[in-house]
Amino acid sequence: NPNRRWDMTNTMLDLGYRPKDSWTDLPGAQERVVEGGAPSPDTWPKGS
């Protein structure tokens, strides 16, 4: 049926997704934020 509309709300609830969750709060999922961006490693190719 090409006119079918999908409601993601039930799918998200079935999967246990809650918008208040933050993936960075999970163990082992720390995210280091550096204002302006972190410098790239010397082993990476230089950009244009």
mmCIF file of N, CA and C in Angstrom:
data_model
loop_
_atom_site.group_PDB
_atom_site.id
_atom_site.type_symbol
_atom_site.label_atom_id
_atom_site.label_comp_id
_atom_site.label_asym_id
_atom_site.label_seq_id
_atom_site.Cartn_x
_atom_site.Cartn_y
_atom_site.Cartn_z
ATOM 1 N N ASN A 1 0.846 -1.179 0.000
ATOM 2 C CA ASN A 1 0.000 0.000 0.000
ATOM 3 C C ASN A 1 0.894 1.245 0.000
ATOM 4 N N PRO A 2 0.987 1.962 -1.116
ATOM 5 C CA PRO A 2 1.886 3.124 -1.179
ATOM 6 C C PRO A 2 1.434 4.298 -0.316
ATOM 7 N N ASN A 3 0.192 4.318 0.124
ATOM 8 C CA ASN A 3 -0.295 5.435 0.940
ATOM 9 C C ASN A 3 -0.180 5.171 2.439
ATOM 10 N N ARG A 4 0.455 4.072 2.799
ATOM 11 C CA ARG A 4 0.566 3.731 4.219
ATOM 12 C C ARG A 4 1.455 4.755 4.930
ATOM 13 N N ARG A 5 1.025 5.159 6.089
ATOM 14 C CA ARG A 5 1.795 6.102 6.904
ATOM 15 C C ARG A 5 2.376 5.351 8.091
ATOM 16 N N TRP A 6 3.645 5.574 8.359
ATOM 17 C CA TRP A 6 4.307 4.894 9.467
ATOM 18 C C TRP A 6 4.334 5.805 10.684
ATOM 19 N N ASP A 7 4.007 5.235 11.817
ATOM 20 C CA ASP A 7 4.070 5.967 13.077
ATOM 21 C C ASP A 7 5.269 5.433 13.852
ATOM 22 N N MET A 8 6.298 6.239 13.973
ATOM 23 C CA MET A 8 7.513 5.795 14.644
ATOM 24 C C MET A 8 7.369 5.752 16.157
ATOM 25 N N THR A 9 6.340 6.394 16.692
ATOM 26 C CA THR A 9 6.191 6.443 18.147
ATOM 27 C C THR A 9 6.116 5.049 18.747
ATOM 28 N N ASN A 10 5.253 4.192 18.220
ATOM 29 C CA ASN A 10 5.128 2.842 18.758
ATOM 30 C C ASN A 10 6.420 2.063 18.575
ATOM 31 N N THR A 11 7.066 2.230 17.432
ATOM 32 C CA THR A 11 8.318 1.525 17.190
ATOM 33 C C THR A 11 9.376 1.955 18.194
ATOM 34 N N MET A 12 9.486 3.257 18.430
ATOM 35 C CA MET A 12 10.479 3.745 19.382
ATOM 36 C C MET A 12 10.183 3.232 20.784
ATOM 37 N N LEU A 13 8.921 3.205 21.162
ATOM 38 C CA LEU A 13 8.569 2.702 22.486
ATOM 39 C C LEU A 13 8.844 1.212 22.588
ATOM 40 N N ASP A 14 8.554 0.461 21.520
ATOM 41 C CA ASP A 14 8.824 -0.977 21.520
ATOM 42 C C ASP A 14 10.317 -1.258 21.675
ATOM 43 N N LEU A 15 11.144 -0.397 21.089
ATOM 44 C CA LEU A 15 12.584 -0.587 21.178
ATOM 45 C C LEU A 15 13.163 -0.037 22.479
ATOM 46 N N GLY A 16 12.351 0.657 23.254
ATOM 47 C CA GLY A 16 12.811 1.187 24.530
ATOM 48 C C GLY A 16 13.471 2.543 24.433
ATOM 49 N N TYR A 17 13.316 3.240 23.306
ATOM 50 C CA TYR A 17 13.914 4.563 23.148
ATOM 51 C C TYR A 17 13.111 5.592 23.914
ATOM 52 N N ARG A 18 13.811 6.385 24.688
ATOM 53 C CA ARG A 18 13.172 7.491 25.398
ATOM 54 C C ARG A 18 13.984 8.745 25.093
ATOM 55 N N PRO A 19 13.363 9.792 24.562
ATOM 56 C CA PRO A 19 14.112 10.983 24.152
ATOM 57 C C PRO A 19 14.949 11.604 25.266
ATOM 58 N N LYS A 20 14.578 11.378 26.526
ATOM 59 C CA LYS A 20 15.346 11.995 27.609
ATOM 60 C C LYS A 20 16.695 11.317 27.801
ATOM 61 N N ASP A 21 16.863 10.115 27.223
ATOM 62 C CA ASP A 21 18.129 9.409 27.373
ATOM 63 C C ASP A 21 19.216 10.088 26.544
ATOM 64 N N SER A 22 20.422 10.001 27.020
ATOM 65 C CA SER A 22 21.566 10.502 26.273
ATOM 66 C C SER A 22 22.566 9.369 26.117
ATOM 67 N N TRP A 23 23.027 9.132 24.909
ATOM 68 C CA TRP A 23 23.935 8.010 24.699
ATOM 69 C C TRP A 23 25.255 8.231 25.415
ATOM 70 N N THR A 24 25.616 9.485 25.708
ATOM 71 C CA THR A 24 26.880 9.739 26.396
ATOM 72 C C THR A 24 26.806 9.375 27.870
ATOM 73 N N ASP A 25 25.598 9.111 28.390
ATOM 74 C CA ASP A 25 25.468 8.683 29.783
ATOM 75 C C ASP A 25 25.723 7.189 29.944
ATOM 76 N N LEU A 26 25.801 6.459 28.846
ATOM 77 C CA LEU A 26 26.014 5.020 28.917
ATOM 78 C C LEU A 26 27.466 4.727 29.282
ATOM 79 N N PRO A 27 27.709 3.637 30.008
ATOM 80 C CA PRO A 27 29.090 3.288 30.359
ATOM 81 C C PRO A 27 29.934 3.066 29.108
ATOM 82 N N GLY A 28 31.110 3.635 29.091
ATOM 83 C CA GLY A 28 32.011 3.454 27.955
ATOM 84 C C GLY A 28 31.685 4.317 26.757
ATOM 85 N N ALA A 29 30.756 5.250 26.892
ATOM 86 C CA ALA A 29 30.368 6.084 25.752
ATOM 87 C C ALA A 29 30.678 7.549 26.032
ATOM 88 N N GLN A 30 31.869 7.809 26.569
ATOM 89 C CA GLN A 30 32.238 9.187 26.873
ATOM 90 C C GLN A 30 32.557 9.916 25.569
ATOM 91 N N GLU A 31 32.207 11.165 25.527
ATOM 92 C CA GLU A 31 32.471 11.973 24.341
ATOM 93 C C GLU A 31 33.245 13.200 24.779
ATOM 94 N N ARG A 32 34.427 13.368 24.217
ATOM 95 C CA ARG A 32 35.246 14.523 24.550
ATOM 96 C C ARG A 32 34.890 15.643 23.575
ATOM 97 N N VAL A 33 34.492 16.779 24.116
ATOM 98 C CA VAL A 33 34.103 17.911 23.282
ATOM 99 C C VAL A 33 35.163 18.993 23.419
ATOM 100 N N VAL A 34 35.699 19.433 22.288
ATOM 101 C CA VAL A 34 36.711 20.473 22.271
ATOM 102 C C VAL A 34 36.168 21.631 21.456
ATOM 103 N N GLU A 35 36.110 22.809 22.072
ATOM 104 C CA GLU A 35 35.593 23.977 21.358
ATOM 105 C C GLU A 35 36.485 24.273 20.159
ATOM 106 N N GLY A 36 35.873 24.418 19.005
ATOM 107 C CA GLY A 36 36.614 24.673 17.777
ATOM 108 C C GLY A 36 37.125 23.407 17.105
ATOM 109 N N GLY A 37 36.934 22.282 17.749
ATOM 110 C CA GLY A 37 37.362 21.013 17.161
ATOM 111 C C GLY A 37 38.736 20.586 17.652
ATOM 112 N N ALA A 38 38.903 19.304 17.824
ATOM 113 C CA ALA A 38 40.187 18.764 18.267
ATOM 114 C C ALA A 38 41.134 18.665 17.081
ATOM 115 N N PRO A 39 42.420 18.844 17.317
ATOM 116 C CA PRO A 39 43.367 18.692 16.209
ATOM 117 C C PRO A 39 43.413 17.241 15.743
ATOM 118 N N SER A 40 43.631 17.059 14.450
ATOM 119 C CA SER A 40 43.684 15.695 13.913
ATOM 120 C C SER A 40 45.071 15.104 14.164
ATOM 121 N N PRO A 41 45.142 13.787 14.276
ATOM 122 C CA PRO A 41 46.449 13.141 14.470
ATOM 123 C C PRO A 41 47.381 13.409 13.285
ATOM 124 N N ASP A 42 48.685 13.430 13.549
ATOM 125 C CA ASP A 42 49.672 13.690 12.487
ATOM 126 C C ASP A 42 49.673 12.609 11.419
ATOM 127 N N THR A 43 49.183 11.416 11.761
ATOM 128 C CA THR A 43 49.179 10.318 10.792
ATOM 129 C C THR A 43 48.054 10.440 9.771
ATOM 130 N N TRP A 44 47.110 11.346 10.002
ATOM 131 C CA TRP A 44 45.998 11.530 9.062
ATOM 132 C C TRP A 44 46.448 12.405 7.899
ATOM 133 N N PRO A 45 45.923 12.167 6.684
ATOM 134 C CA PRO A 45 46.266 13.033 5.551
ATOM 135 C C PRO A 45 45.768 14.460 5.792
ATOM 136 N N LYS A 46 46.539 15.413 5.302
ATOM 137 C CA LYS A 46 46.159 16.822 5.460
ATOM 138 C C LYS A 46 45.011 17.167 4.518
ATOM 139 N N GLY A 47 44.102 18.020 4.982
ATOM 140 C CA GLY A 47 42.971 18.444 4.163
ATOM 141 C C GLY A 47 43.381 19.482 3.142
ATOM 142 N N SER A 48 42.434 19.857 2.301
ATOM 143 C CA SER A 48 42.746 20.830 1.251
ATOM 144 C C SER A 48 42.685 22.234 1.793
#
